[in-house]
């Protein structure tokens, strides 16, 4: 069964599109290479020409997911600074929680499936989390908070909890709570 992935012509992109859909909806470990190649409409040889292993595809999937987040945050930072930027980032996260088919954070989901912190997938996740922390730190500093490090750490934890809560609870309530908590953290 193919769902749009074969409409794109480049096999690597079809594999990434298929991985995005299957890994997010079914879980990384639950999806085998055979299912990936079948649904992407490529051969095993094509798969291994583009990715050294399934873990190589997982790494590329997370890299692409991270790039989309970084691009969205860059758009926000081009338009806003300080407090407004932080609240816009929190709104972006909140909007994500409310989209149809939301199943939590792809990075947190992947981390749960790869317990070894030295595995390349976990290293990719750690890099993304460090980037997000650094963005929050800069935004909170620009907002004039006297302790941007403490607030940035708290905001990362808040975001993680919102991602889980958005999947398990009422996403609209979590979205509102996320924004309110971020506003409260900005008050020294």
XYZ file of N, CA and C in Angstrom:
564
model
N 0.846 -1.179 0.000
C 0.000 0.000 0.000
C 0.892 1.243 0.000
N 0.747 2.059 -0.988
C 1.506 3.298 -1.042
C 0.555 4.454 -0.870
N 1.036 5.460 -0.179
C 0.179 6.632 0.058
C 0.949 7.897 -0.253
N 1.087 8.168 -1.520
C 1.711 9.423 -1.903
C 3.216 9.382 -2.014
N 3.874 8.461 -1.326
C 5.334 8.443 -1.348
C 5.856 8.149 -2.745
N 5.182 7.290 -3.495
C 5.673 6.945 -4.825
C 5.412 8.040 -5.843
N 4.642 9.058 -5.492
C 4.417 10.173 -6.403
C 5.685 10.997 -6.569
N 6.556 11.014 -5.587
C 7.832 11.710 -5.702
C 8.782 10.803 -6.452
N 9.617 11.360 -7.278
C 10.400 10.534 -8.173
C 11.710 10.013 -7.592
N 12.352 10.740 -6.740
C 13.650 10.305 -6.242
C 13.475 9.239 -5.157
N 14.110 8.076 -5.344
C 13.929 6.976 -4.376
C 14.308 7.345 -2.941
N 15.370 8.136 -2.775
C 15.770 8.523 -1.417
C 14.656 9.326 -0.740
N 14.062 10.249 -1.469
C 12.966 11.051 -0.915
C 11.748 10.189 -0.628
N 11.463 9.242 -1.486
C 10.332 8.337 -1.222
C 10.584 7.521 0.038
N 11.814 7.062 0.205
C 12.140 6.314 1.425
C 11.997 7.192 2.664
N 12.466 8.427 2.596
C 12.337 9.332 3.742
C 10.876 9.656 4.035
N 10.080 9.903 2.998
C 8.651 10.174 3.200
C 7.954 8.982 3.843
N 8.283 7.797 3.353
C 7.678 6.576 3.887
C 8.120 6.355 5.325
N 9.408 6.556 5.595
C 9.919 6.409 6.960
C 9.230 7.391 7.892
N 9.081 8.629 7.458
C 8.409 9.647 8.278
C 7.026 9.161 8.699
N 6.277 8.704 7.736
C 4.901 8.271 8.011
C 4.879 7.016 8.888
N 5.650 6.002 8.520
C 5.596 4.730 9.245
C 6.235 4.810 10.624
N 7.405 5.441 10.716
C 8.072 5.531 12.011
C 7.220 6.303 13.007
N 6.584 7.360 12.534
C 5.788 8.191 13.438
C 4.490 7.493 13.852
N 3.861 6.788 12.939
C 2.562 6.180 13.266
C 2.681 4.794 13.891
N 3.740 4.045 13.528
C 3.845 2.667 14.008
C 4.983 2.444 14.996
N 5.949 3.329 15.003
C 7.137 3.139 15.835
C 8.284 2.638 14.976
N 9.470 3.045 15.310
C 10.647 2.713 14.497
C 10.933 1.223 14.502
N 10.960 0.619 15.681
C 11.313 -0.798 15.765
C 10.256 -1.699 15.138
N 9.017 -1.231 15.072
C 7.930 -2.031 14.518
C 7.967 -2.095 12.991
N 8.717 -1.212 12.371
C 8.755 -1.121 10.915
C 10.045 -1.756 10.409
N 9.898 -2.751 9.544
C 11.064 -3.409 8.980
C 11.451 -2.839 7.631
N 12.649 -3.190 7.181
C 13.137 -2.730 5.892
C 12.208 -3.195 4.768
N 11.698 -4.405 4.867
C 10.814 -4.919 3.814
C 9.570 -4.048 3.661
N 8.975 -3.667 4.776
C 7.809 -2.783 4.713
C 8.188 -1.423 4.126
N 9.323 -0.897 4.520
C 9.777 0.398 4.001
C 9.963 0.369 2.488
N 10.669 -0.652 1.990
C 10.926 -0.689 0.548
C 9.649 -0.948 -0.238
N 8.785 -1.797 0.293
C 7.521 -2.080 -0.393
C 6.670 -0.829 -0.493
N 6.496 -0.139 0.626
C 5.627 1.043 0.622
C 6.253 2.234 -0.097
N 7.573 2.291 -0.145
C 8.235 3.367 -0.880
C 8.339 3.053 -2.374
N 8.081 1.799 -2.729
C 8.158 1.415 -4.138
C 9.574 1.363 -4.664
N 10.515 0.884 -3.826
C 11.910 0.743 -4.237
C 12.378 -0.674 -3.925
N 13.545 -1.013 -4.419
C 14.116 -2.325 -4.127
C 15.007 -2.239 -2.886
N 15.340 -3.405 -2.349
C 16.281 -3.442 -1.221
C 17.628 -2.840 -1.637
N 18.056 -3.168 -2.850
C 19.335 -2.633 -3.336
C 19.303 -1.107 -3.363
N 18.180 -0.548 -3.783
C 18.037 0.916 -3.791
C 18.085 1.456 -2.375
N 17.402 0.786 -1.452
C 17.427 1.203 -0.047
C 18.874 1.299 0.436
N 19.652 0.218 0.229
C 21.016 0.176 0.750
C 21.978 1.054 -0.056
N 21.587 1.469 -1.249
C 22.400 2.423 -2.004
C 22.317 3.804 -1.342
N 21.175 4.098 -0.730
C 20.971 5.414 -0.117
C 21.232 5.436 1.386
N 21.044 4.303 2.043
C 21.215 4.234 3.502
C 22.001 2.972 3.837
N 23.004 3.106 4.673
C 23.856 1.965 5.003
C 23.114 0.905 5.814
N 22.042 1.329 6.480
C 21.281 0.424 7.331
C 19.958 1.098 7.679
N 19.116 0.374 8.371
C 17.877 0.994 8.836
C 18.200 2.137 9.794
N 19.200 1.956 10.646
C 19.589 3.038 11.551
C 20.055 4.268 10.779
N 20.673 4.062 9.621
C 21.045 5.194 8.774
C 19.821 5.951 8.290
N 18.756 5.216 7.966
C 17.502 5.853 7.568
C 16.867 6.561 8.760
N 16.914 5.947 9.921
C 16.361 6.580 11.124
C 17.085 7.894 11.389
N 18.397 7.884 11.267
C 19.189 9.098 11.474
C 18.785 10.181 10.464
N 18.626 9.801 9.207
C 18.227 10.763 8.167
C 16.803 11.273 8.411
N 15.938 10.405 8.867
C 14.554 10.792 9.205
C 14.562 11.850 10.307
N 15.354 11.620 11.357
C 15.423 12.593 12.450
C 16.110 13.883 12.012
N 17.104 13.771 11.153
C 17.768 14.965 10.629
C 16.761 15.826 9.856
N 15.951 15.190 9.019
C 14.947 15.924 8.237
C 13.881 16.529 9.140
N 13.457 15.781 10.143
C 12.462 16.280 11.099
C 13.030 17.488 11.838
N 14.271 17.388 12.265
C 14.914 18.500 12.963
C 15.061 19.720 12.073
N 15.387 19.511 10.816
C 15.540 20.632 9.885
C 14.220 21.374 9.706
N 13.119 20.643 9.674
C 11.810 21.308 9.555
C 11.523 22.169 10.781
N 11.853 21.666 11.952
C 11.651 22.445 13.178
C 12.552 23.678 13.162
N 13.811 23.488 12.802
C 14.746 24.610 12.753
C 14.282 25.673 11.761
N 13.767 25.245 10.613
C 13.258 26.202 9.621
C 12.067 26.981 10.170
N 11.157 26.279 10.842
C 9.975 26.952 11.407
C 10.386 27.952 12.483
N 11.341 27.585 13.315
C 11.821 28.493 14.357
C 12.549 29.679 13.723
N 13.298 29.447 12.664
C 13.999 30.545 11.980
C 13.013 31.584 11.448
N 11.882 31.121 10.934
C 10.848 32.048 10.451
C 10.337 32.898 11.611
N 10.123 32.259 12.750
C 9.662 32.996 13.939
C 10.707 34.018 14.362
N 11.964 33.605 14.405
C 13.022 34.506 14.865
C 13.289 35.641 13.882
N 12.948 35.433 12.626
C 13.059 36.527 11.652
C 11.986 37.587 11.898
N 10.872 37.172 12.477
C 9.737 38.082 12.669
C 9.636 38.638 14.092
N 10.228 37.950 15.076
C 10.035 38.324 16.481
C 11.346 38.247 17.252
N 11.374 38.947 18.373
C 12.510 38.904 19.294
C 11.980 38.778 20.715
N 12.835 38.315 21.604
C 12.532 38.292 23.030
C 11.244 37.576 23.381
N 10.455 38.224 24.214
C 9.202 37.648 24.717
C 8.277 37.203 23.582
N 8.136 38.056 22.559
C 7.263 37.715 21.436
C 7.757 36.467 20.702
N 9.064 36.347 20.568
C 9.629 35.165 19.908
C 9.349 33.917 20.731
N 9.554 34.007 22.038
C 9.305 32.848 22.897
C 7.846 32.415 22.812
N 6.940 33.368 22.914
C 5.518 33.008 22.875
C 5.131 32.461 21.501
N 5.741 32.964 20.449
C 5.465 32.429 19.112
C 5.983 30.995 18.979
N 7.133 30.707 19.569
C 7.657 29.333 19.558
C 6.723 28.418 20.345
N 6.277 28.872 21.508
C 5.348 28.064 22.297
C 4.027 27.860 21.539
N 3.570 28.872 20.832
C 2.352 28.731 20.022
C 2.565 27.728 18.890
N 3.740 27.757 18.284
C 4.055 26.786 17.233
C 3.978 25.360 17.783
N 4.558 25.163 18.952
C 4.506 23.845 19.589
C 3.059 23.488 19.909
N 2.328 24.420 20.465
C 0.923 24.185 20.796
C 0.089 23.858 19.579
N 0.336 24.543 18.472
C -0.387 24.243 17.234
C -0.088 22.820 16.769
N 1.170 22.412 16.920
C 1.563 21.059 16.540
C 0.799 20.012 17.358
N 0.616 20.289 18.643
C -0.108 19.353 19.513
C -1.538 19.127 19.042
N -2.116 20.134 18.416
C -3.531 20.097 18.038
C -3.772 19.590 16.619
N -2.713 19.266 15.903
C -2.929 18.817 14.532
C -3.435 17.374 14.516
N -4.243 17.032 13.509
C -4.754 15.647 13.401
C -3.606 14.646 13.288
N -3.749 13.536 13.945
C -2.743 12.480 13.890
C -1.555 12.684 14.796
N -1.595 13.699 15.662
C -0.471 13.957 16.563
C -0.262 12.756 17.481
N 0.978 12.273 17.539
C 1.327 11.116 18.360
C 2.555 11.385 19.224
N 2.690 12.618 19.663
C 3.837 12.965 20.495
C 5.007 13.447 19.659
N 6.102 13.660 20.309
C 7.320 14.171 19.671
C 8.071 13.017 19.007
N 8.392 13.177 17.731
C 9.147 12.151 17.025
C 10.505 11.879 17.653
N 11.128 12.907 18.213
C 12.433 12.728 18.863
C 12.293 11.969 20.181
N 11.305 12.342 20.988
C 11.099 11.632 22.248
C 10.673 10.188 21.994
N 9.841 9.986 20.980
C 9.430 8.629 20.628
C 10.642 7.793 20.222
N 11.515 8.374 19.411
C 12.718 7.658 18.982
C 13.638 7.376 20.168
N 13.774 8.337 21.071
C 14.633 8.137 22.241
C 14.153 6.959 23.077
N 12.845 6.792 23.170
C 12.301 5.665 23.936
C 12.658 4.328 23.295
N 12.885 4.328 21.997
C 13.202 3.089 21.291
C 14.704 2.819 21.192
N 15.509 3.799 21.538
C 16.968 3.664 21.481
C 17.541 4.054 22.842
N 17.611 3.121 23.782
C 18.030 3.468 25.141
C 19.518 3.793 25.302
N 20.372 3.371 24.376
C 21.806 3.608 24.501
C 22.132 5.055 24.120
N 22.576 5.877 25.082
C 22.850 7.283 24.788
C 24.011 7.492 23.819
N 24.809 6.467 23.545
C 25.914 6.611 22.599
C 25.525 6.184 21.182
N 24.356 5.620 21.020
C 23.896 5.207 19.683
C 23.728 6.443 18.808
N 24.004 6.334 17.522
C 23.957 7.493 16.625
C 22.591 8.158 16.590
N 21.534 7.383 16.787
C 20.190 7.971 16.825
C 20.050 8.854 18.061
N 20.515 8.366 19.200
C 20.442 9.172 20.427
C 21.354 10.389 20.345
N 22.476 10.263 19.683
C 23.361 11.417 19.498
C 22.635 12.483 18.671
N 21.940 12.076 17.622
C 21.163 13.009 16.789
C 20.100 13.705 17.641
N 19.435 12.945 18.484
C 18.393 13.502 19.361
C 19.013 14.506 20.328
N 20.144 14.153 20.915
C 20.820 15.051 21.853
C 21.241 16.353 21.166
N 21.701 16.262 19.935
C 22.086 17.467 19.185
C 20.875 18.377 18.973
N 19.749 17.769 18.609
C 18.542 18.562 18.381
C 18.085 19.231 19.678
N 18.121 18.501 20.765
C 17.693 19.054 22.051
C 18.627 20.184 22.493
N 19.916 20.025 22.247
C 20.882 21.076 22.583
C 20.593 22.335 21.759
N 20.319 22.127 20.457
C 19.977 23.261 19.606
C 18.740 23.980 20.153
N 17.697 23.222 20.503
C 16.463 23.824 20.998
C 16.713 24.578 22.302
N 17.468 23.986 23.206
C 17.828 24.660 24.456
C 18.547 25.970 24.156
N 19.504 25.930 23.248
C 20.272 27.135 22.936
C 19.395 28.234 22.344
N 18.449 27.860 21.506
C 17.509 28.851 20.951
C 16.698 29.477 22.075
N 16.166 28.641 22.955
C 15.360 29.164 24.065
C 16.200 30.062 24.968
N 17.418 29.654 25.241
C 18.318 30.457 26.066
C 18.487 31.848 25.460
N 18.760 31.897 24.162
C 18.969 33.185 23.491
C 17.706 34.046 23.512
N 16.573 33.421 23.284
C 15.306 34.158 23.258
C 14.980 34.708 24.648
N 15.168 33.897 25.665
C 14.888 34.331 27.042
C 15.869 35.431 27.449
N 17.122 35.290 27.062
C 18.112 36.345 27.334
C 17.688 37.649 26.654
N 17.261 37.535 25.386
C 16.811 38.724 24.651
C 15.567 39.347 25.280
N 14.790 38.522 25.970
C 13.594 39.041 26.652
C 13.971 39.765 27.939
N 15.248 39.700 28.321
C 15.720 40.423 29.494
C 15.630 39.667 30.800
N 15.403 38.357 30.746
C 15.321 37.598 31.999
C 16.711 37.476 32.618
N 16.826 37.621 33.954
C 18.140 37.581 34.596
C 18.773 36.185 34.663
N 17.989 35.131 34.458
C 18.536 33.774 34.532
C 18.056 32.953 33.337
N 18.547 33.275 32.146
C 18.058 32.583 30.951
C 18.375 31.086 30.932
N 19.445 30.678 31.581
C 19.787 29.255 31.606
C 18.726 28.455 32.360
N 18.357 28.919 33.525
C 17.333 28.214 34.320
C 16.006 28.162 33.568
N 15.612 29.260 32.973
C 14.341 29.316 32.252
C 14.384 28.433 31.008
N 15.500 28.448 30.280
C 15.620 27.610 29.083
C 15.499 26.131 29.441
N 16.172 25.714 30.528
C 16.059 24.314 30.977
C 14.616 23.976 31.322
N 13.958 24.872 32.034
C 12.563 24.641 32.415
C 11.653 24.578 31.184
N 11.925 25.415 30.195
C 11.109 25.425 28.980
C 11.275 24.144 28.169
N 12.473 23.583 28.134
C 12.685 22.308 27.440
C 11.866 21.222 28.127
N 11.909 21.197 29.446
C 11.124 20.204 30.191
C 9.628 20.435 29.983
N 9.233 21.674 29.989
C 7.830 22.026 29.755
C 7.383 21.555 28.378
N 8.200 21.790 27.370
C 7.890 21.345 26.017
C 7.778 19.834 25.948
N 8.704 19.121 26.596
C 8.643 17.658 26.605
C 7.333 17.175 27.217
N 6.972 17.753 28.348
C 5.719 17.374 28.997
C 4.510 17.710 28.148
N 4.556 18.846 27.471
C 3.441 19.229 26.599
C 3.301 18.250 25.446
N 4.412 17.771 24.914
C 4.353 16.810 23.811
C 3.698 15.501 24.252
N 4.010 15.050 25.431
C 3.377 13.834 25.952
C 1.921 14.127 26.293
N 1.695 15.222 26.997
C 0.331 15.581 27.385
C -0.569 15.837 26.191
N -0.021 16.423 25.132
C -0.813 16.689 23.935
C -1.290 15.425 23.263
N -0.551 14.341 23.445
C -0.945 13.052 22.879
C -1.931 12.326 23.797
N -1.726 12.442 25.098
C -2.530 11.671 26.049
C -3.760 12.402 26.566
N -3.702 13.714 26.614
C -4.775 14.511 27.200
C -5.402 15.416 26.145
N -6.193 16.357 26.592
C -6.815 17.308 25.686
C -5.744 18.282 25.178
N -5.442 18.195 23.898
C -4.359 18.984 23.315
C -4.610 20.484 23.422
N -5.844 20.914 23.310
C -6.136 22.360 23.378
C -5.859 22.904 24.779
N -6.173 22.115 25.787
C -5.881 22.528 27.161
C -4.371 22.573 27.384
N -3.663 21.586 26.876
C -2.208 21.548 27.014
C -1.598 22.751 26.294
N -2.121 23.087 25.115
C -1.618 24.231 24.350
C -1.733 25.513 25.174
N -2.893 25.723 25.779
C -3.121 26.919 26.595
C -2.202 26.928 27.809
N -2.084 25.785 28.456
C -1.235 25.675 29.644
C 0.230 25.914 29.300
N 0.670 25.414 28.155
C 2.048 25.608 27.710
C 2.361 27.098 27.575
N 1.486 27.831 26.930
C 1.713 29.270 26.737
C 1.700 30.001 28.080
N 0.724 29.688 28.938
C 0.643 30.347 30.252
C 1.896 30.071 31.084
N 2.344 28.830 31.067
C 3.549 28.481 31.844
C 4.773 29.220 31.308
N 4.901 29.329 29.994
C 6.028 30.062 29.408
C 5.989 31.533 29.822
N 4.792 32.124 29.786
C 4.663 33.523 30.221
C 5.066 33.670 31.680
N 4.633 32.730 32.522
C 4.994 32.784 33.946
C 6.487 32.644 34.168
N 7.139 31.788 33.379
C 8.574 31.621 33.536
C 9.362 32.876 33.153
N 8.799 33.677 32.288
C 9.482 34.905 31.888
C 9.446 35.981 32.971
N 8.557 35.832 33.932
C 8.468 36.804 35.009
C 9.489 36.435 36.082
N 10.529 37.294 36.262
C 11.597 36.965 37.229
C 11.105 36.940 38.664
